[in-house]
């Protein structure tokens, strides 16, 4: 672990992130409807050890304790997500007052603790009723999303200045609809791409509804620097295809108002599901681009019969997290300067909306959680971020994934990403060494 962190601007926003299904539990309380994740986790074979988010961190009841942890940590921002099925149990129509009340109380308590709320409207928990009519394959879901954004903002906009529409539409498209690793568990491979378009359209329509209410709008994209595995033209072409699918497909329409050349993916230039006016709606102005960064991606030529125009061999020779993800801090400055070079003046200011790592943490006999690997990870990535900012990339904030250990989707409770350890049997919270390290670093900044 290295010495003191470099200096960040005085108004730089420090924060931590969570998501509703991963922490709240209380899945049948106060009129919450069923989401695709309730269905998926209760279907055998989908999640390690059959675990579900039914209780998760019980944050729905323990939020005062969690806000106290945030306040004591000294961060100025908290990114959480709103569960659509708490607000509209069936995905449309009038809001469920008790669902709105929960987030209303949360927002008031955050503000009282001096923490600015940054809600995400969609972090993958689509109301099951909407999935039953096609989910994000159905264009109408984009319109339902804008309606949900409006009713939610109408309740909270007097206290919540900035909103994130979608979390990681790339991951939801590929894991949820192409590969079936996440809910709703569809295995459509590249036929899943209409769901990407409909999510982006939903973003654009919701962005307009939020802006009409005087609010700032962001989206949180999972982005990765892409490296061909070798000089072979087949590897280079595969890397272009992967970059198109992971990065450009989800960022070009937002910032440039057009799709990238989809020929790299073997797809037609004018997909029938893109209607006149859609791209203008998607390119509604963004106040900031949220970037979720975890690691770069190495890409090699396709496997014959693999169904995709690339393969993803491991990155060798670097440490890995408990999840097996490569730890490459330089990937963050490469990503950020690459975005600046690719989009130029079209790139809005950036906020890092997620960065963090999974560690096999345990509470030692003396009550401490010695997560040195996480401290090293965060230290290295903050230095990389500082380098990108020194190179001229405008970055306004950095949010760590995550405040708490939580339900890590298909991995259940097996991956711990938190600054705070959660004992799921007792719901006891134990701040880890990384929490104390960050608290001291933020305290030193005053
Ligand atoms: O836990 C997830 C989060 O929900 C979205 N971004 C990546 C995190 C770690 O996998």
Short mmCIF file of C-alpha atoms and ligand atoms in Angstrom, two decimals:
data_model
loop_
_atom_site.label_atom_id
_atom_site.label_comp_id
_atom_site.label_asym_id
_atom_site.label_seq_id
_atom_site.Cartn_x
_atom_site.Cartn_y
_atom_site.Cartn_z
CA UNK A 1 0.00 0.00 0.00
CA UNK A 2 1.38 3.42 -0.90
CA UNK A 3 1.45 6.77 0.85
CA UNK A 4 -1.11 9.58 0.87
CA UNK A 5 -3.38 9.91 -2.13
CA UNK A 6 -2.77 12.72 -4.63
CA UNK A 7 -4.80 15.93 -4.28
CA UNK A 8 -8.23 16.01 -5.94
CA UNK A 9 -10.18 19.25 -6.50
CA UNK A 10 -11.94 20.65 -3.43
CA UNK A 11 -15.39 20.19 -5.04
CA UNK A 12 -14.69 16.61 -6.20
CA UNK A 13 -17.65 14.38 -5.23
CA UNK A 14 -16.70 11.27 -3.21
CA UNK A 15 -19.35 8.62 -2.86
CA UNK A 16 -20.35 4.99 -2.59
CA UNK A 17 -22.88 2.98 -4.62
CA UNK A 18 -25.46 0.26 -4.02
CA UNK A 19 -28.50 -1.14 -5.85
CA UNK A 20 -32.00 -1.99 -4.61
CA UNK A 21 -32.23 -5.74 -5.28
CA UNK A 22 -28.71 -6.29 -4.01
CA UNK A 23 -29.34 -4.79 -0.54
CA UNK A 24 -32.99 -4.10 0.28
CA UNK A 25 -34.65 -7.48 0.88
CA UNK A 26 -38.33 -7.06 1.94
CA UNK A 27 -39.42 -8.24 -1.48
CA UNK A 28 -43.10 -8.63 -0.59
CA UNK A 29 -43.47 -5.66 1.75
CA UNK A 30 -45.56 -2.51 1.38
CA UNK A 31 -47.05 -3.46 -1.97
CA UNK A 32 -43.81 -4.16 -3.85
CA UNK A 33 -44.54 -6.12 -7.03
CA UNK A 34 -42.54 -9.02 -8.36
CA UNK A 35 -39.43 -8.32 -10.43
CA UNK A 36 -37.60 -10.44 -12.97
CA UNK A 37 -34.94 -11.05 -10.32
CA UNK A 38 -37.50 -12.54 -7.91
CA UNK A 39 -38.56 -14.95 -10.63
CA UNK A 40 -35.01 -15.73 -11.74
CA UNK A 41 -33.58 -16.38 -8.26
CA UNK A 42 -36.50 -18.62 -7.35
CA UNK A 43 -35.91 -20.78 -10.43
CA UNK A 44 -33.43 -23.57 -9.52
CA UNK A 45 -30.04 -23.54 -11.21
CA UNK A 46 -29.69 -19.81 -11.84
CA UNK A 47 -27.78 -18.53 -8.78
CA UNK A 48 -24.95 -20.19 -6.84
CA UNK A 49 -26.36 -22.27 -3.99
CA UNK A 50 -29.89 -21.18 -4.92
CA UNK A 51 -29.42 -17.87 -3.07
CA UNK A 52 -31.94 -15.05 -3.51
CA UNK A 53 -32.30 -11.34 -2.68
CA UNK A 54 -35.33 -12.03 -0.45
CA UNK A 55 -33.52 -10.67 2.60
CA UNK A 56 -30.15 -9.48 1.21
CA UNK A 57 -28.76 -6.87 3.67
CA UNK A 58 -32.23 -6.10 5.05
CA UNK A 59 -31.53 -2.49 4.14
CA UNK A 60 -35.29 -1.86 3.79
CA UNK A 61 -35.43 -2.02 7.60
CA UNK A 62 -31.84 -1.17 8.53
CA UNK A 63 -31.37 1.95 6.38
CA UNK A 64 -30.87 4.29 9.37
CA UNK A 65 -27.81 2.24 10.42
CA UNK A 66 -26.53 2.24 6.83
CA UNK A 67 -26.92 6.00 6.49
CA UNK A 68 -25.06 6.44 9.78
CA UNK A 69 -22.20 4.40 8.26
CA UNK A 70 -22.20 6.66 5.19
CA UNK A 71 -22.17 9.80 7.29
CA UNK A 72 -19.35 8.53 9.47
CA UNK A 73 -17.36 7.52 6.38
CA UNK A 74 -17.40 11.15 5.31
CA UNK A 75 -18.57 10.76 1.70
CA UNK A 76 -20.67 13.54 0.18
CA UNK A 77 -22.65 11.33 -2.22
CA UNK A 78 -24.66 8.11 -2.12
CA UNK A 79 -25.71 6.36 -5.32
CA UNK A 80 -28.58 3.92 -4.69
CA UNK A 81 -31.24 2.52 -6.98
CA UNK A 82 -35.00 2.77 -6.81
CA UNK A 83 -36.87 -0.50 -7.23
CA UNK A 84 -39.34 0.05 -10.07
CA UNK A 85 -41.66 -2.69 -8.66
CA UNK A 86 -41.94 -0.78 -5.37
CA UNK A 87 -43.16 2.31 -7.26
CA UNK A 88 -45.30 0.62 -9.92
CA UNK A 89 -45.85 -2.99 -8.82
CA UNK A 90 -47.00 -4.02 -12.31
CA UNK A 91 -44.78 -1.61 -14.23
CA UNK A 92 -47.39 1.00 -15.17
CA UNK A 93 -50.17 3.13 -13.77
CA UNK A 94 -50.46 5.10 -10.53
CA UNK A 95 -47.60 5.01 -8.05
CA UNK A 96 -47.73 2.85 -4.92
CA UNK A 97 -47.59 5.49 -2.13
CA UNK A 98 -45.76 3.19 0.31
CA UNK A 99 -43.04 2.54 -2.25
CA UNK A 100 -42.48 6.25 -2.78
CA UNK A 101 -42.60 6.82 0.99
CA UNK A 102 -39.62 4.52 1.51
CA UNK A 103 -37.36 6.50 -0.84
CA UNK A 104 -38.77 9.78 0.49
CA UNK A 105 -37.64 8.84 4.02
CA UNK A 106 -34.27 7.68 2.70
CA UNK A 107 -33.69 10.95 0.83
CA UNK A 108 -34.64 13.06 3.86
CA UNK A 109 -32.31 11.08 6.11
CA UNK A 110 -29.43 11.36 3.62
CA UNK A 111 -29.86 15.11 3.35
CA UNK A 112 -30.04 15.41 7.14
CA UNK A 113 -26.72 13.50 7.27
CA UNK A 114 -25.14 15.88 4.74
CA UNK A 115 -25.06 13.26 1.94
CA UNK A 116 -26.40 14.10 -1.54
CA UNK A 117 -28.67 11.35 -2.92
CA UNK A 118 -27.95 10.12 -6.47
CA UNK A 119 -30.70 7.67 -7.44
CA UNK A 120 -30.56 5.23 -10.35
CA UNK A 121 -33.99 4.50 -11.79
CA UNK A 122 -33.22 1.09 -13.32
CA UNK A 123 -30.65 -1.32 -11.94
CA UNK A 124 -32.08 -4.46 -13.63
CA UNK A 125 -35.16 -5.20 -11.47
CA UNK A 126 -37.81 -4.90 -14.18
CA UNK A 127 -41.38 -5.52 -12.96
CA UNK A 128 -42.22 -9.10 -13.93
CA UNK A 129 -45.51 -7.89 -15.45
CA UNK A 130 -43.50 -5.99 -18.07
CA UNK A 131 -41.28 -8.99 -18.77
CA UNK A 132 -44.48 -10.96 -19.36
CA UNK A 133 -45.25 -8.65 -22.29
CA UNK A 134 -41.73 -8.96 -23.73
CA UNK A 135 -39.60 -6.95 -21.30
CA UNK A 136 -37.03 -4.77 -23.07
CA UNK A 137 -37.72 -6.65 -26.33
CA UNK A 138 -41.00 -4.74 -26.33
CA UNK A 139 -40.65 -1.12 -27.45
CA UNK A 140 -43.49 -0.14 -25.14
CA UNK A 141 -41.24 -0.81 -22.12
CA UNK A 142 -39.28 2.32 -23.06
CA UNK A 143 -42.44 4.39 -22.72
CA UNK A 144 -43.36 2.70 -19.45
CA UNK A 145 -39.87 3.55 -18.15
CA UNK A 146 -40.32 7.25 -18.96
CA UNK A 147 -43.68 7.21 -17.16
CA UNK A 148 -42.08 5.60 -14.09
CA UNK A 149 -39.26 8.17 -14.17
CA UNK A 150 -41.81 10.99 -14.20
CA UNK A 151 -43.92 9.73 -11.29
CA UNK A 152 -40.82 9.08 -9.20
CA UNK A 153 -39.26 12.45 -9.98
CA UNK A 154 -42.54 14.22 -9.19
CA UNK A 155 -42.21 12.99 -5.61
CA UNK A 156 -38.47 13.54 -5.06
CA UNK A 157 -37.35 16.30 -7.44
CA UNK A 158 -37.61 19.02 -4.78
CA UNK A 159 -34.72 17.34 -2.91
CA UNK A 160 -32.85 15.27 -5.52
CA UNK A 161 -31.05 17.38 -8.13
CA UNK A 162 -29.36 14.71 -10.30
CA UNK A 163 -30.61 11.33 -11.53
CA UNK A 164 -29.15 8.29 -13.26
CA UNK A 165 -31.54 6.62 -15.71
CA UNK A 166 -30.04 3.16 -16.42
CA UNK A 167 -27.29 1.09 -14.90
CA UNK A 168 -25.05 -0.77 -17.36
CA UNK A 169 -27.39 -1.43 -20.29
CA UNK A 170 -24.52 -3.45 -21.85
CA UNK A 171 -24.51 -5.93 -18.95
CA UNK A 172 -28.30 -6.14 -18.83
CA UNK A 173 -28.47 -6.80 -22.57
CA UNK A 174 -25.67 -9.36 -22.73
CA UNK A 175 -26.03 -11.16 -19.39
CA UNK A 176 -29.82 -10.85 -19.17
CA UNK A 177 -31.00 -11.31 -22.74
CA UNK A 178 -28.09 -12.73 -24.80
CA UNK A 179 -26.40 -15.26 -22.50
CA UNK A 180 -29.05 -15.93 -19.83
CA UNK A 181 -26.63 -15.56 -16.91
CA UNK A 182 -28.79 -12.84 -15.31
CA UNK A 183 -32.53 -12.25 -15.19
CA UNK A 184 -34.65 -12.56 -17.23
CA UNK A 185 -32.47 -15.46 -18.37
CA UNK A 186 -33.04 -15.20 -22.12
CA UNK A 187 -30.42 -16.74 -24.47
CA UNK A 188 -30.95 -14.76 -27.65
CA UNK A 189 -27.27 -14.12 -28.45
CA UNK A 190 -27.06 -11.20 -30.94
CA UNK A 191 -30.85 -11.27 -31.39
CA UNK A 192 -30.88 -9.58 -27.96
CA UNK A 193 -29.79 -6.25 -29.51
CA UNK A 194 -33.30 -4.75 -29.75
CA UNK A 195 -33.27 -4.75 -25.93
CA UNK A 196 -30.22 -2.46 -26.04
CA UNK A 197 -32.04 -0.06 -28.33
CA UNK A 198 -35.19 -0.06 -26.24
CA UNK A 199 -33.20 0.59 -23.04
CA UNK A 200 -31.42 3.50 -24.74
CA UNK A 201 -34.76 4.81 -26.02
CA UNK A 202 -36.17 4.51 -22.49
CA UNK A 203 -33.15 6.45 -21.25
CA UNK A 204 -33.74 9.22 -23.80
CA UNK A 205 -37.48 9.51 -23.06
CA UNK A 206 -36.84 9.49 -19.30
CA UNK A 207 -34.01 12.03 -19.72
CA UNK A 208 -36.43 14.44 -21.35
CA UNK A 209 -39.01 13.89 -18.60
CA UNK A 210 -36.33 14.60 -15.97
CA UNK A 211 -34.94 17.64 -17.76
CA UNK A 212 -38.48 19.02 -18.13
CA UNK A 213 -38.56 18.97 -14.33
CA UNK A 214 -35.30 20.94 -14.10
CA UNK A 215 -33.20 17.91 -13.11
CA UNK A 216 -29.71 16.84 -14.13
CA UNK A 217 -29.44 13.55 -16.03
CA UNK A 218 -26.76 10.87 -16.15
CA UNK A 219 -26.50 7.26 -17.30
CA UNK A 220 -24.08 4.69 -15.81
CA UNK A 221 -22.32 2.72 -18.56
CA UNK A 222 -20.00 -0.19 -17.94
CA UNK A 223 -17.02 0.56 -20.19
CA UNK A 224 -13.75 -1.28 -20.81
CA UNK A 225 -10.54 -0.66 -22.75
CA UNK A 226 -10.25 -3.38 -25.38
CA UNK A 227 -6.94 -4.99 -26.41
CA UNK A 228 -6.47 -7.46 -29.26
CA UNK A 229 -4.72 -10.62 -28.02
CA UNK A 230 -2.18 -10.32 -30.86
CA UNK A 231 -1.30 -8.67 -34.18
CA UNK A 232 -3.12 -11.27 -36.23
CA UNK A 233 -5.79 -9.43 -38.31
CA UNK A 234 -8.42 -11.88 -37.03
CA UNK A 235 -7.66 -10.81 -33.43
CA UNK A 236 -7.72 -7.14 -34.41
CA UNK A 237 -11.08 -7.55 -36.18
CA UNK A 238 -12.47 -9.42 -33.17
CA UNK A 239 -11.32 -6.59 -30.88
CA UNK A 240 -13.14 -4.06 -33.09
CA UNK A 241 -16.29 -6.19 -32.89
CA UNK A 242 -16.04 -6.41 -29.10
CA UNK A 243 -15.37 -2.69 -28.69
CA UNK A 244 -18.44 -2.02 -30.84
CA UNK A 245 -20.63 -4.29 -28.72
CA UNK A 246 -19.39 -3.36 -25.25
CA UNK A 247 -18.54 0.33 -25.60
CA UNK A 248 -19.64 2.08 -28.79
CA UNK A 249 -23.11 0.56 -29.08
CA UNK A 250 -23.99 2.13 -25.73
CA UNK A 251 -22.12 5.42 -25.99
CA UNK A 252 -22.14 6.57 -29.65
CA UNK A 253 -25.96 6.94 -29.76
CA UNK A 254 -25.92 8.96 -26.52
CA UNK A 255 -23.10 11.29 -27.48
CA UNK A 256 -23.13 11.30 -31.29
CA UNK A 257 -26.78 10.51 -32.04
CA UNK A 258 -25.91 7.53 -34.24
CA UNK A 259 -25.05 3.87 -33.94
CA UNK A 260 -21.53 2.65 -34.73
CA UNK A 261 -20.94 0.52 -37.81
CA UNK A 262 -22.64 -2.74 -36.84
CA UNK A 263 -21.00 -4.62 -39.72
CA UNK A 264 -18.26 -5.59 -37.25
CA UNK A 265 -20.92 -7.68 -35.50
CA UNK A 266 -22.30 -9.03 -38.78
CA UNK A 267 -25.46 -6.96 -38.35
CA UNK A 268 -27.30 -4.73 -40.84
CA UNK A 269 -26.64 -0.97 -40.79
CA UNK A 270 -30.33 -0.05 -40.41
CA UNK A 271 -31.97 -2.40 -37.92
CA UNK A 272 -35.78 -2.37 -38.28
CA UNK A 273 -36.34 -1.70 -34.58
CA UNK A 274 -34.73 1.77 -34.86
CA UNK A 275 -37.57 4.13 -35.78
CA UNK A 276 -37.36 7.67 -37.14
CA UNK A 277 -36.69 10.09 -34.30
CA UNK A 278 -35.33 7.45 -31.88
CA UNK A 279 -31.72 8.55 -32.14
CA UNK A 280 -32.62 12.18 -31.54
CA UNK A 281 -34.51 11.09 -28.42
CA UNK A 282 -31.58 8.95 -27.21
CA UNK A 283 -29.13 11.83 -27.70
CA UNK A 284 -30.99 14.10 -25.25
CA UNK A 285 -28.34 16.21 -23.46
CA UNK A 286 -26.45 14.48 -20.65
CA UNK A 287 -25.10 16.47 -17.71
CA UNK A 288 -22.51 13.79 -17.02
CA UNK A 289 -21.54 10.36 -18.28
CA UNK A 290 -21.37 7.79 -15.50
CA UNK A 291 -18.54 5.32 -16.03
CA UNK A 292 -18.41 1.97 -14.22
CA UNK A 293 -14.87 0.60 -14.58
CA UNK A 294 -13.62 -2.75 -13.32
CA UNK A 295 -10.99 -4.09 -15.78
CA UNK A 296 -9.83 -4.06 -19.41
CA UNK A 297 -10.75 -6.82 -21.87
CA UNK A 298 -8.45 -8.95 -24.02
CA UNK A 299 -10.02 -10.15 -27.25
CA UNK A 300 -9.07 -12.88 -29.71
CA UNK A 301 -10.56 -14.26 -32.90
CA UNK A 302 -13.86 -16.12 -32.76
CA UNK A 303 -14.13 -19.82 -31.96
CA UNK A 304 -15.70 -21.61 -34.91
CA UNK A 305 -19.25 -22.43 -33.86
CA UNK A 306 -19.03 -20.19 -30.79
CA UNK A 307 -21.93 -18.00 -31.94
CA UNK A 308 -20.09 -14.72 -31.31
CA UNK A 309 -17.51 -12.87 -33.45
CA UNK A 310 -14.82 -12.94 -30.69
CA UNK A 311 -13.45 -14.86 -27.71
CA UNK A 312 -12.21 -13.37 -24.44
CA UNK A 313 -8.96 -15.04 -23.27
CA UNK A 314 -7.73 -14.16 -19.77
CA UNK A 315 -5.30 -11.31 -19.16
CA UNK A 316 -2.11 -12.97 -17.89
CA UNK A 317 0.51 -11.72 -15.47
CA UNK A 318 -1.56 -9.40 -13.27
CA UNK A 319 -3.18 -9.95 -9.87
CA UNK A 320 -6.83 -10.99 -9.85
CA UNK A 321 -9.73 -10.28 -7.51
CA UNK A 322 -11.67 -13.01 -5.67
CA UNK A 323 -14.01 -12.96 -8.69
CA UNK A 324 -11.02 -13.70 -10.94
CA UNK A 325 -11.14 -10.26 -12.56
CA UNK A 326 -7.74 -8.81 -13.58
CA UNK A 327 -6.54 -5.83 -11.52
CA UNK A 328 -5.29 -3.23 -14.02
CA UNK A 329 -5.50 0.33 -12.62
CA UNK A 330 -3.84 1.78 -15.77
CA UNK A 331 -6.93 0.59 -17.64
CA UNK A 332 -8.85 3.42 -15.97
CA UNK A 333 -6.69 6.26 -17.27
CA UNK A 334 -6.51 4.50 -20.65
CA UNK A 335 -10.32 4.30 -20.71
CA UNK A 336 -10.86 7.92 -19.71
CA UNK A 337 -8.30 9.46 -22.06
CA UNK A 338 -9.63 7.13 -24.79
CA UNK A 339 -13.17 8.48 -24.28
CA UNK A 340 -11.84 12.04 -24.52
CA UNK A 341 -9.97 11.18 -27.74
CA UNK A 342 -12.94 9.35 -29.26
CA UNK A 343 -15.69 11.85 -28.44
CA UNK A 344 -13.85 15.17 -28.11
CA UNK A 345 -16.21 18.08 -27.45
CA UNK A 346 -19.21 15.71 -27.45
CA UNK A 347 -17.99 14.12 -24.19
CA UNK A 348 -19.72 15.60 -21.13
CA UNK A 349 -18.00 15.64 -17.72
CA UNK A 350 -17.52 12.15 -16.29
CA UNK A 351 -18.39 10.72 -12.90
CA UNK A 352 -16.99 7.32 -11.98
CA UNK A 353 -20.24 5.75 -10.81
CA UNK A 354 -18.68 2.37 -9.87
CA UNK A 355 -15.20 1.04 -9.18
CA UNK A 356 -14.21 -1.60 -6.65
CA UNK A 357 -13.32 -5.24 -6.18
CA UNK A 358 -14.42 -8.47 -4.61
CA UNK A 359 -12.20 -9.85 -1.82
CA UNK A 360 -12.68 -13.08 0.19
CA UNK A 361 -13.06 -11.08 3.41
CA UNK A 362 -13.49 -12.57 6.86
CA UNK A 363 -13.88 -10.97 10.27
CA UNK A 364 -10.77 -11.81 12.31
CA UNK A 365 -10.88 -12.81 15.97
CA UNK A 366 -10.16 -9.22 17.00
CA UNK A 367 -13.16 -7.95 15.01
CA UNK A 368 -11.13 -6.46 12.14
CA UNK A 369 -11.53 -7.19 8.44
CA UNK A 370 -8.06 -6.88 6.93
CA UNK A 371 -8.95 -6.22 3.28
CA UNK A 372 -5.53 -4.97 2.21
CA UNK A 373 -6.19 -6.10 -1.37
CA UNK A 374 -9.15 -3.71 -1.59
CA UNK A 375 -7.12 -0.80 -0.23
CA UNK A 376 -4.42 -1.51 -2.82
CA UNK A 377 -7.07 -1.73 -5.57
CA UNK A 378 -8.69 1.59 -4.63
CA UNK A 379 -5.37 3.33 -4.10
CA UNK A 380 -4.12 2.23 -7.54
CA UNK A 381 -7.34 3.23 -9.29
CA UNK A 382 -7.47 6.64 -7.60
CA UNK A 383 -3.93 7.32 -8.78
CA UNK A 384 -4.95 6.28 -12.31
CA UNK A 385 -7.97 8.57 -12.10
CA UNK A 386 -5.76 11.43 -10.97
CA UNK A 387 -3.45 10.84 -13.96
CA UNK A 388 -6.41 11.04 -16.35
CA UNK A 389 -7.57 14.27 -14.74
CA UNK A 390 -4.06 15.70 -14.93
CA UNK A 391 -4.12 14.81 -18.64
CA UNK A 392 -7.20 17.00 -19.04
CA UNK A 393 -10.18 14.63 -18.67
CA UNK A 394 -12.96 16.32 -16.71
CA UNK A 395 -14.00 13.95 -13.91
CA UNK A 396 -16.29 15.28 -11.22
CA UNK A 397 -16.67 12.39 -8.83
CA UNK A 398 -15.74 8.85 -7.81
CA UNK A 399 -18.21 6.35 -6.31
CA UNK A 400 -16.95 3.06 -4.87
CA UNK A 401 -18.84 -0.17 -5.47
CA UNK A 402 -19.97 -0.83 -2.82
CA UNK A 403 -20.96 0.47 0.62
CA UNK A 404 -21.98 -3.00 1.82
CA UNK A 405 -21.26 -6.59 0.90
CA UNK A 406 -24.40 -7.59 -0.99
CA UNK A 407 -26.19 -9.99 -3.35
CA UNK A 408 -23.85 -10.28 -6.32
CA UNK A 409 -26.38 -11.52 -8.89
CA UNK A 410 -25.55 -15.00 -10.29
CA UNK A 411 -22.81 -15.34 -7.66
CA UNK A 412 -25.26 -14.88 -4.79
CA UNK A 413 -23.48 -13.86 -1.59
CA UNK A 414 -20.16 -15.43 -2.64
CA UNK A 415 -18.48 -12.19 -3.79
CA UNK A 416 -17.91 -9.45 -1.22
CA UNK A 417 -17.49 -5.95 -2.71
CA UNK A 418 -18.29 -3.86 0.39
CA UNK A 419 -16.33 -1.36 2.43
CA UNK A 420 -18.52 -2.75 5.19
CA UNK A 421 -18.69 -6.50 5.91
CA UNK A 422 -22.16 -7.97 6.31
CA UNK A 423 -22.72 -11.16 8.31
CA UNK A 424 -25.83 -12.37 6.52
CA UNK A 425 -26.90 -14.64 9.43
CA UNK A 426 -27.02 -11.78 11.96
CA UNK A 427 -27.05 -8.73 9.63
CA UNK A 428 -24.17 -7.36 11.70
CA UNK A 429 -22.23 -4.64 9.83
CA UNK A 430 -18.45 -4.44 10.39
CA UNK A 431 -16.52 -1.61 8.70
CA UNK A 432 -13.47 -3.14 7.01
CA UNK A 433 -9.93 -1.74 7.04
CA UNK A 434 -10.72 -0.17 3.62
CA UNK A 435 -13.58 1.80 5.21
CA UNK A 436 -11.23 3.16 7.87
CA UNK A 437 -8.58 3.90 5.21
CA UNK A 438 -11.04 5.89 3.07
CA UNK A 439 -12.46 7.66 6.13
CA UNK A 440 -8.97 8.77 7.13
CA UNK A 441 -8.14 9.87 3.56
CA UNK A 442 -11.36 11.92 3.30
CA UNK A 443 -10.87 13.32 6.80
CA UNK A 444 -7.36 14.48 5.91
CA UNK A 445 -8.90 16.39 3.00
CA UNK A 446 -11.12 18.19 5.55
O1 LIG B 1 -22.62 -5.72 -8.38
C1 LIG B 1 -22.44 -5.21 -9.67
C2 LIG B 1 -23.36 -4.04 -9.91
O2 LIG B 1 -24.70 -4.38 -9.69
C3 LIG B 1 -23.21 -3.52 -11.31
N1 LIG B 1 -21.83 -3.31 -11.66
C4 LIG B 1 -20.86 -4.32 -11.34
C5 LIG B 1 -21.02 -4.75 -9.89
C6 LIG B 1 -20.00 -5.87 -9.56
O3 LIG B 1 -20.23 -6.97 -10.38
#
